[in-house]
Coordinates of C-alpha atoms in Angstrom, one line a residue:
M46 CA -25.3 86.3 -81.3
S47 CA -25.8 84.1 -78.1
L48 CA -23.8 84.9 -75.0
P49 CA -21.4 82.4 -73.7
P50 CA -22.3 80.4 -70.7
P51 CA -21.4 82.1 -67.4
L52 CA -18.3 81.3 -65.7
P53 CA -19.0 79.2 -62.6
D54 CA -18.9 81.3 -59.3
L55 CA -15.3 80.7 -58.0
I56 CA -12.8 82.6 -56.1
I57 CA -9.5 82.5 -58.1
A58 CA -6.7 84.3 -56.5
S59 CA -5.7 86.4 -59.4
P60 CA -8.0 88.3 -61.9
V61 CA -5.6 87.5 -64.6
A62 CA -5.9 83.8 -63.9
K63 CA -9.6 84.2 -63.7
N64 CA -9.7 85.9 -67.1
R65 CA -7.4 83.3 -68.5
H66 CA -9.5 80.4 -67.1
Y67 CA -12.7 82.1 -68.6
R68 CA -11.2 82.2 -72.1
W69 CA -10.2 78.5 -71.8
Y70 CA -13.6 77.5 -70.4
R71 CA -15.4 79.5 -73.2
A72 CA -13.3 77.8 -75.8
M73 CA -14.2 74.5 -74.5
T74 CA -17.9 75.1 -74.5
R75 CA -17.8 76.2 -78.1
I76 CA -16.0 73.1 -79.5
Q77 CA -18.4 71.1 -81.7
I78 CA -17.5 67.5 -82.6
P79 CA -18.6 66.2 -86.0
S80 CA -20.9 63.2 -85.7
W81 CA -18.8 61.1 -87.9
L82 CA -15.8 61.7 -85.6
F83 CA -17.8 61.0 -82.6
V84 CA -19.2 57.6 -84.0
T85 CA -15.8 56.6 -85.4
V86 CA -14.0 57.1 -82.1
A87 CA -17.0 55.4 -80.1
M88 CA -16.8 52.4 -82.4
I89 CA -13.0 52.0 -81.9
W90 CA -13.6 52.3 -78.1
A91 CA -16.4 49.6 -78.4
L92 CA -14.2 47.3 -80.4
G93 CA -11.4 47.6 -77.7
I94 CA -13.9 46.6 -75.0
L95 CA -15.2 43.7 -77.1
A96 CA -11.6 42.5 -77.7
G97 CA -10.9 42.9 -73.9
Y98 CA -13.8 40.5 -73.2
L99 CA -12.7 38.0 -75.9
F100 CA -9.0 38.0 -75.1
S101 CA -9.0 39.2 -71.5
D102 CA -6.8 37.9 -68.7
D103 CA -9.6 35.5 -67.6
Q104 CA -8.9 33.3 -70.6
L105 CA -6.8 30.2 -69.6
D106 CA -3.2 30.1 -70.6
K107 CA 0.1 28.7 -69.3
E108 CA 0.0 30.6 -66.2
S109 CA -3.4 29.3 -65.3
E110 CA -2.2 26.1 -63.8
K111 CA 0.2 28.2 -61.4
I112 CA -2.6 30.4 -60.3
A113 CA -5.1 27.6 -59.9
L114 CA -2.7 25.6 -57.8
H115 CA -2.3 28.5 -55.5
A116 CA -5.9 29.5 -55.4
W117 CA -7.2 26.0 -54.6
D118 CA -4.5 25.2 -52.2
R119 CA -5.6 28.3 -50.0
T120 CA -9.3 27.5 -50.6
L121 CA -8.9 23.8 -49.5
R122 CA -6.5 24.5 -46.5
V123 CA -8.9 27.0 -45.1
N124 CA -11.9 24.8 -45.6
D125 CA -10.0 22.0 -43.7
A126 CA -8.9 24.3 -41.0
L127 CA -12.5 25.5 -40.4
K128 CA -13.6 22.1 -39.3
D129 CA -12.6 22.7 -35.7
A130 CA -13.2 26.5 -35.7
P131 CA -15.9 28.3 -33.8
D132 CA -19.2 28.5 -35.5
W133 CA -18.9 32.2 -36.0
Q134 CA -15.8 31.8 -38.0
K135 CA -17.4 29.0 -40.1
W136 CA -20.2 31.5 -41.0
M137 CA -18.0 34.4 -41.7
L138 CA -15.8 32.4 -44.1
N139 CA -18.7 30.3 -45.6
Y140 CA -17.7 26.9 -44.5
D141 CA -18.8 24.0 -46.5
D142 CA -18.7 20.5 -44.7
T143 CA -19.6 18.7 -47.8
P144 CA -17.3 17.5 -50.5
D145 CA -18.6 20.2 -52.8
T146 CA -15.5 22.3 -52.4
L147 CA -13.2 19.4 -53.3
E148 CA -15.3 18.5 -56.2
M149 CA -15.3 22.0 -57.6
A150 CA -11.4 22.0 -57.2
A151 CA -11.3 18.7 -59.1
D152 CA -13.6 20.0 -61.8
S153 CA -11.2 23.1 -62.2
F154 CA -8.2 20.9 -62.8
S155 CA -10.3 18.7 -65.1
L156 CA -10.9 21.7 -67.1
L157 CA -7.3 22.6 -67.2
A158 CA -6.5 19.0 -68.3
E159 CA -9.0 19.2 -71.1
E160 CA -7.1 22.4 -72.3
K161 CA -3.8 20.5 -71.9
L162 CA -2.5 23.1 -69.4
L163 CA -1.6 20.7 -66.6
G164 CA 2.1 20.1 -65.8
K165 CA 3.6 17.8 -63.3
K166 CA 2.4 19.7 -60.2
G167 CA -1.1 20.0 -61.6
E168 CA -1.3 16.3 -62.4
L169 CA -0.1 15.4 -58.9
A170 CA -2.8 17.8 -57.3
F171 CA -5.4 16.4 -59.6
A172 CA -4.7 12.8 -58.9
I173 CA -4.8 13.5 -55.0
M174 CA -8.0 15.2 -55.3
K175 CA -9.5 12.2 -57.2
R176 CA -8.2 9.8 -54.7
E177 CA -9.7 11.9 -51.8
L178 CA -13.0 11.8 -53.6
G179 CA -12.7 7.9 -53.8
E180 CA -12.1 7.9 -57.6
K181 CA -9.4 6.1 -59.4
S182 CA -6.2 8.0 -59.7
D183 CA -2.6 7.6 -60.7
L184 CA 0.5 9.5 -61.5
E185 CA 2.1 9.4 -64.9
R186 CA 5.2 11.5 -64.5
G187 CA 8.3 11.0 -62.4
R188 CA 9.4 9.1 -59.2
T189 CA 9.6 12.1 -56.9
W190 CA 9.0 11.8 -53.2
Q191 CA 5.4 12.5 -53.8
Q192 CA 5.1 9.5 -56.1
K193 CA 6.7 7.3 -53.5
A194 CA 4.4 8.7 -50.8
F195 CA 1.5 8.2 -53.2
D196 CA 2.3 4.6 -53.5
H197 CA 3.1 4.3 -49.7
Q198 CA 6.6 3.3 -50.3
P199 CA 9.3 4.4 -47.6
L200 CA 11.2 7.6 -48.4
N201 CA 14.9 7.4 -48.4
P202 CA 17.0 10.1 -46.5
K203 CA 17.5 12.1 -49.7
Q204 CA 13.6 12.2 -50.4
W205 CA 12.9 13.0 -46.8
Q206 CA 15.4 16.0 -47.0
R207 CA 13.6 17.1 -50.3
W208 CA 10.4 17.2 -48.5
Q209 CA 11.7 19.3 -45.7
L210 CA 13.2 21.7 -48.2
D211 CA 9.8 22.1 -49.8
L212 CA 8.3 22.7 -46.5
D213 CA 10.9 25.4 -45.6
D214 CA 10.5 27.2 -48.9
G215 CA 6.6 27.2 -48.4
K216 CA 6.1 24.9 -51.5
V217 CA 4.1 22.3 -49.6
T218 CA 0.6 22.3 -50.6
W219 CA -2.9 21.0 -49.4
W220 CA -2.5 17.9 -51.5
D221 CA 1.1 17.4 -50.3
L222 CA -0.3 17.4 -46.8
Q223 CA -3.1 15.0 -47.7
L224 CA -0.5 12.8 -49.1
V225 CA 1.8 12.8 -46.3
K226 CA -1.0 12.2 -43.7
S227 CA -2.1 9.0 -45.6
Y228 CA 1.5 8.1 -46.0
A229 CA 2.2 8.6 -42.2
A230 CA -0.9 6.5 -41.4
S231 CA 0.1 3.6 -43.7
T232 CA 3.8 3.4 -42.9
K233 CA 3.6 4.5 -39.2
D234 CA 6.2 7.1 -40.0
Q235 CA 5.5 9.9 -37.5
R236 CA 8.3 12.3 -38.6
F237 CA 5.7 14.2 -40.8
L238 CA 3.0 14.8 -38.4
D239 CA 4.6 17.7 -36.5
E240 CA 5.5 19.4 -39.8
V241 CA 1.9 18.9 -41.0
E242 CA 0.5 20.3 -37.6
R243 CA 2.9 23.4 -38.1
E244 CA 1.4 24.0 -41.5
N245 CA -2.1 23.7 -40.2
Q246 CA -1.4 26.3 -37.5
K247 CA -0.2 28.7 -40.1
T248 CA -3.4 28.2 -42.0
K249 CA -5.5 28.7 -38.9
S250 CA -3.7 32.0 -38.2
S251 CA -4.5 33.5 -41.6
M252 CA -7.9 32.1 -41.3
S253 CA -8.6 33.8 -38.0
M254 CA -7.4 37.0 -39.3
A255 CA -9.5 36.8 -42.3
A256 CA -12.6 35.9 -40.1
Y257 CA -11.9 39.0 -37.9
A258 CA -11.6 41.2 -41.0
Y259 CA -15.0 39.8 -42.3
A260 CA -16.5 40.4 -38.7
A261 CA -15.4 44.1 -38.9
V262 CA -17.0 44.4 -42.5
W263 CA -20.2 42.9 -41.0
A264 CA -20.0 45.4 -38.1
L265 CA -19.8 48.1 -40.6
V266 CA -22.8 46.9 -42.3
I267 CA -24.8 46.7 -39.1
L268 CA -23.8 50.3 -38.4
G269 CA -25.1 51.1 -41.9
L270 CA -28.4 49.4 -41.3
M271 CA -28.7 51.4 -38.0
L272 CA -28.3 54.6 -40.0
L273 CA -30.9 53.7 -42.5
R274 CA -33.4 56.1 -40.8
P275 CA -31.2 59.3 -40.8
A276 CA -30.0 58.4 -44.3
W277 CA -33.6 58.3 -45.5
R278 CA -34.2 61.7 -44.0
Q279 CA -31.1 63.1 -45.7
V280 CA -32.5 61.5 -49.1
R281 CA -35.9 63.1 -48.6
S282 CA -34.4 66.5 -47.8
L283 CA -32.2 66.2 -50.9
L284 CA -35.1 65.2 -53.0
R285 CA -37.1 68.1 -52.0
Q286 CA -34.2 70.3 -53.0
R287 CA -34.1 68.7 -56.4
K288 CA -38.0 69.2 -56.9
M289 CA -37.7 72.9 -56.0
D290 CA -34.9 73.2 -58.5
Q291 CA -36.0 70.8 -61.3
R292 CA -34.2 72.9 -63.8
F293 CA -31.0 72.6 -61.9
H294 CA -28.4 75.2 -63.3
Y295 CA -25.3 73.3 -64.5
P296 CA -22.5 75.7 -65.0
L297 CA -20.5 73.1 -67.0
H298 CA -21.8 73.6 -70.5
W299 CA -19.6 71.4 -72.5
S300 CA -21.0 69.7 -75.6
L301 CA -22.1 66.2 -74.8
K302 CA -20.4 64.7 -77.9
F303 CA -17.2 66.6 -77.1
V304 CA -17.1 65.2 -73.6
F305 CA -17.7 61.6 -74.8
T306 CA -15.3 61.8 -77.6
L307 CA -12.7 63.1 -75.1
F308 CA -13.4 60.1 -72.8
F309 CA -13.2 57.6 -75.7
L310 CA -9.9 59.0 -77.0
S311 CA -8.4 59.1 -73.5
E312 CA -9.4 55.5 -72.8
I313 CA -7.9 54.4 -76.2
F314 CA -4.6 56.4 -75.6
A315 CA -4.3 54.8 -72.1
D316 CA -4.8 51.3 -73.6
E317 CA -2.1 52.0 -76.2
I318 CA 0.3 53.3 -73.6
S319 CA -0.5 50.2 -71.4
S320 CA 0.2 47.8 -74.2
R321 CA 3.5 49.4 -75.1
L322 CA 4.6 49.4 -71.5
Q323 CA 3.8 45.7 -71.3
I324 CA 6.2 44.9 -74.1
L325 CA 8.9 46.9 -72.3
H326 CA 8.4 44.6 -69.2
L327 CA 9.9 41.8 -71.0
S328 CA 13.4 43.5 -70.6
F329 CA 12.9 43.7 -66.7
E330 CA 13.9 40.6 -64.6
E331 CA 11.5 41.9 -61.8
E332 CA 8.0 42.0 -63.0
F333 CA 6.2 43.5 -59.9
L334 CA 7.4 47.1 -60.1
P335 CA 6.9 47.6 -63.8
S336 CA 3.4 46.1 -63.5
V337 CA 2.6 48.4 -60.7
I338 CA 3.8 51.5 -62.7
N339 CA 1.8 50.3 -65.6
D340 CA -1.3 49.8 -63.7
T341 CA -1.1 53.2 -62.1
I342 CA -0.3 55.0 -65.4
W343 CA -3.2 53.2 -67.0
R344 CA -5.6 54.4 -64.4
M345 CA -4.4 57.9 -64.3
I346 CA -4.2 58.8 -67.9
P347 CA -7.9 59.1 -68.8
A348 CA -8.8 61.2 -65.8
L349 CA -5.8 63.3 -66.1
L350 CA -6.3 64.1 -69.8
M351 CA -9.9 64.9 -69.3
M352 CA -9.0 67.2 -66.2
G353 CA -6.4 69.0 -68.2
V354 CA -8.6 69.8 -71.1
L355 CA -11.9 70.5 -69.2
F356 CA -10.5 72.4 -66.2
R357 CA -7.7 74.8 -66.6
H358 CA -7.7 75.7 -62.8
P359 CA -8.0 72.9 -60.2
K360 CA -10.2 74.9 -58.0
V361 CA -12.9 74.7 -60.6
L362 CA -12.9 71.0 -60.5
I363 CA -12.9 71.0 -56.8
E364 CA -15.9 73.2 -56.5
Q365 CA -18.0 72.1 -59.4
F366 CA -17.6 68.4 -58.4
G367 CA -18.3 69.2 -54.8
L368 CA -15.0 67.9 -53.5
N369 CA -15.0 70.5 -50.8
Q370 CA -18.1 69.3 -49.2
K371 CA -18.3 67.4 -46.0
P372 CA -19.3 63.6 -46.3
R373 CA -22.7 62.5 -45.6
W374 CA -21.8 59.5 -43.4
P375 CA -25.3 58.2 -42.8
L376 CA -26.1 58.1 -46.5
I377 CA -22.7 56.6 -47.4
L378 CA -22.8 53.9 -44.8
A379 CA -26.4 52.9 -45.3
V380 CA -25.8 52.5 -49.2
F381 CA -22.8 50.4 -48.4
A382 CA -24.8 48.1 -46.1
L383 CA -27.6 47.6 -48.6
L384 CA -24.9 46.8 -51.4
S385 CA -23.2 44.3 -49.0
L386 CA -26.4 42.5 -48.1
F387 CA -27.6 42.3 -51.8
D388 CA -24.3 41.0 -53.2
P389 CA -24.3 37.6 -51.6
M390 CA -27.8 37.0 -52.9
L391 CA -26.9 38.0 -56.4
S392 CA -23.8 35.7 -56.2
S393 CA -25.9 32.7 -55.1
L394 CA -28.5 33.3 -58.0
I395 CA -25.9 33.7 -60.8
D396 CA -23.1 31.4 -59.7
A397 CA -25.5 28.5 -59.2
S398 CA -25.6 28.1 -62.8
G399 CA -22.4 29.6 -63.8
S400 CA -19.2 28.1 -65.0
I401 CA -16.1 27.5 -62.8
D402 CA -13.1 29.7 -63.2
P403 CA -10.0 27.3 -62.3
T404 CA -8.2 30.3 -61.0
L405 CA -10.9 31.7 -58.8
G406 CA -10.1 35.3 -60.3
I407 CA -6.9 35.4 -58.0
D408 CA -4.3 38.1 -59.1
P409 CA -0.7 36.7 -58.3
M410 CA 0.4 40.4 -58.2
E411 CA -1.2 40.7 -54.8
N412 CA 0.9 37.9 -53.1
G413 CA 2.9 38.9 -50.0
W414 CA 3.0 42.3 -48.2
R415 CA 4.1 44.2 -51.3
G416 CA 1.1 42.7 -53.0
L417 CA -1.2 44.1 -50.2
C418 CA 0.4 47.6 -50.8
Y419 CA -0.3 47.2 -54.6
G420 CA -3.8 46.0 -54.0
L421 CA -4.6 49.0 -51.7
L422 CA -3.1 51.6 -54.0
S423 CA -4.7 50.2 -57.2
A424 CA -8.2 49.2 -55.7
C425 CA -8.6 51.5 -52.8
V426 CA -6.9 54.8 -54.0
M427 CA -6.4 55.1 -57.7
A428 CA -9.6 53.3 -58.8
P429 CA -12.1 55.1 -56.6
V430 CA -10.6 58.6 -57.3
M431 CA -10.1 58.2 -61.1
E432 CA -13.2 56.3 -61.8
E433 CA -15.5 58.6 -59.8
L434 CA -14.0 61.7 -61.5
I435 CA -14.7 60.2 -65.0
F436 CA -18.0 58.3 -64.6
R437 CA -19.7 60.4 -62.0
G438 CA -18.0 63.6 -62.8
F439 CA -17.0 64.4 -66.4
L440 CA -19.7 62.1 -68.0
M441 CA -22.6 62.4 -65.7
N442 CA -22.8 66.2 -65.5
P443 CA -23.5 66.9 -69.3
L444 CA -25.9 64.0 -69.3
L445 CA -27.7 65.3 -66.3
R446 CA -28.0 68.7 -67.9
K447 CA -29.2 67.3 -71.2
W448 CA -31.5 64.4 -70.3
G449 CA -31.9 64.2 -66.5
F450 CA -31.2 61.6 -63.8
W451 CA -32.4 58.4 -65.2
I452 CA -30.7 58.5 -68.6
A453 CA -27.5 59.9 -67.1
A454 CA -27.4 57.1 -64.5
F455 CA -28.1 54.4 -67.0
V456 CA -25.6 55.5 -69.5
T457 CA -22.7 56.1 -67.0
T458 CA -23.6 52.8 -65.1
L459 CA -23.4 50.8 -68.4
L460 CA -20.0 52.3 -69.3
F461 CA -18.7 51.8 -65.8
A462 CA -19.9 48.2 -65.7
I463 CA -18.6 47.0 -69.1
S464 CA -15.2 48.9 -68.5
H465 CA -14.3 46.4 -65.8
Y466 CA -14.1 43.1 -68.0
Y467 CA -15.9 40.9 -65.4
D468 CA -18.2 37.9 -65.8
L469 CA -22.0 38.2 -65.5
Y470 CA -22.0 38.3 -61.8
G471 CA -19.3 40.8 -61.6
T472 CA -20.8 43.1 -64.4
I473 CA -24.2 43.2 -62.5
S474 CA -22.5 43.7 -59.1
V475 CA -20.4 46.6 -60.5
G476 CA -23.4 48.0 -62.4
L477 CA -25.3 48.1 -59.1
F478 CA -22.7 49.9 -57.4
G479 CA -22.3 52.4 -60.3
F480 CA -26.1 53.2 -60.2
S481 CA -26.0 53.7 -56.4
A482 CA -22.9 56.0 -56.9
A483 CA -24.7 57.8 -59.7
A484 CA -27.9 58.3 -57.4
I485 CA -25.6 59.6 -54.4
Y486 CA -24.0 62.2 -56.7
Y487 CA -27.3 63.3 -58.1
L488 CA -28.6 63.9 -54.7
T489 CA -25.6 65.4 -53.0
R490 CA -23.7 67.1 -56.1
S491 CA -20.7 65.8 -54.4
L492 CA -18.0 63.4 -55.5
T493 CA -16.6 63.2 -52.0
N494 CA -19.5 60.9 -51.0
T495 CA -19.1 58.6 -54.0
I496 CA -15.3 58.4 -53.7
I497 CA -15.5 57.5 -50.0
L498 CA -18.2 54.9 -50.7
H499 CA -15.9 53.4 -53.5
V500 CA -13.0 53.3 -51.1
I501 CA -15.0 51.5 -48.4
Y502 CA -16.5 49.0 -50.9
N503 CA -13.2 48.2 -52.5
F504 CA -11.4 47.9 -49.1
T505 CA -13.8 45.5 -47.5
I506 CA -13.2 43.2 -50.5
T507 CA -9.5 43.6 -50.9
L508 CA -8.2 43.1 -47.3
P509 CA -10.1 39.8 -46.4
V510 CA -9.4 38.2 -49.8
W511 CA -5.6 39.1 -49.2
L512 CA -5.6 37.5 -46.0
I513 CA -6.9 34.3 -47.3
F514 CA -5.1 33.9 -50.6
H515 CA -2.1 36.1 -50.5
H516 CA -1.0 36.6 -46.8
Q517 CA 1.3 33.5 -46.7
A518 CA 2.3 33.6 -50.5

């Protein structure tokens, strides 16, 4: 009879607690999952992933017009505000002084029109974009103040008041401002110009903050590049340790099929709970808070379930995943810098031939200050901790023990990438990050480093995007 695998070296306060944990750990390592059960659960999970790609939130629906109006309003406003901005701000925010941005916006609304998803506001925006591009345009609906301004007819006091109310409520958009500037020039009505200038100043304020945020990101990238040499010394030292210990002793002797079956089941259970919570949302007038709770629960369930089954004592998890180790900052910042430099090149290569997303991938949940809190909680706290525990912790360890680094890194990177429901560029970008995190974990044996890298990477995306698209929403 073979002896059970040894209990990981760990100081647990009570001998009773240590014995209890040992019995639980030994029971978990002896579980053998039948192949038919593993294949069945894996297929159910894979079908769920496939359905997520086919029927994901990226598909155009009735809300797409509203999101596209907001996304392109902010994009065109910032692009116009950058005309007189310093050169460094133009570079930071990727200023385009050609009509390409406006043409992309018009193409986006043309796609929405083909899908019959344009309402009155969308038709107005589309018509003004076409006119700004020098193309024939008209408005088919209503005789609002916009219609009169479009036709250069004088506004009566009631329509002028309506314009002011829209302005005060933050409902005036880029196409409204283009309309009003054209109207003021043709009718010599100067009442609008002060209001237009005030809107431009608000846009410039957000644009400047976003530019400074991107400047801080690039400063962090430069710091990472300066740390490449010490990071490389760390890598060589860690590689020597791995070569000296090629048969690395992994004290976590769970069955591979058992861990992956548990992962698939926890993901399926989380999706089911999330779907039921979304149905309950219909009974709430306020959508924001239930959505935040749903997102948090959905992210936490898989990691907490696997943690509860595989680790009876939290100190085991902390020690075995290296969460008690100090961060290796040169390695973390150097990898972040390389990822940040490679990502724009990847984007230019893939997006050059890619299709346009009319909504620009904008999440309306992130509008305003509470949206920033939600974005930071979801993308910069919950996602890094939970995803690193699952993919570089629970899944990668048994793969490393059985097949070594390359297969372990490939499998976990593949699962990590396809679980995010992104387009081709997003999937490759996430996959590159996942492989980098897998390499860092293999070298350092510490999830502390991968979690910090994940937090920095997501934060440098979340904050600048919020300043451009959601700050004034």
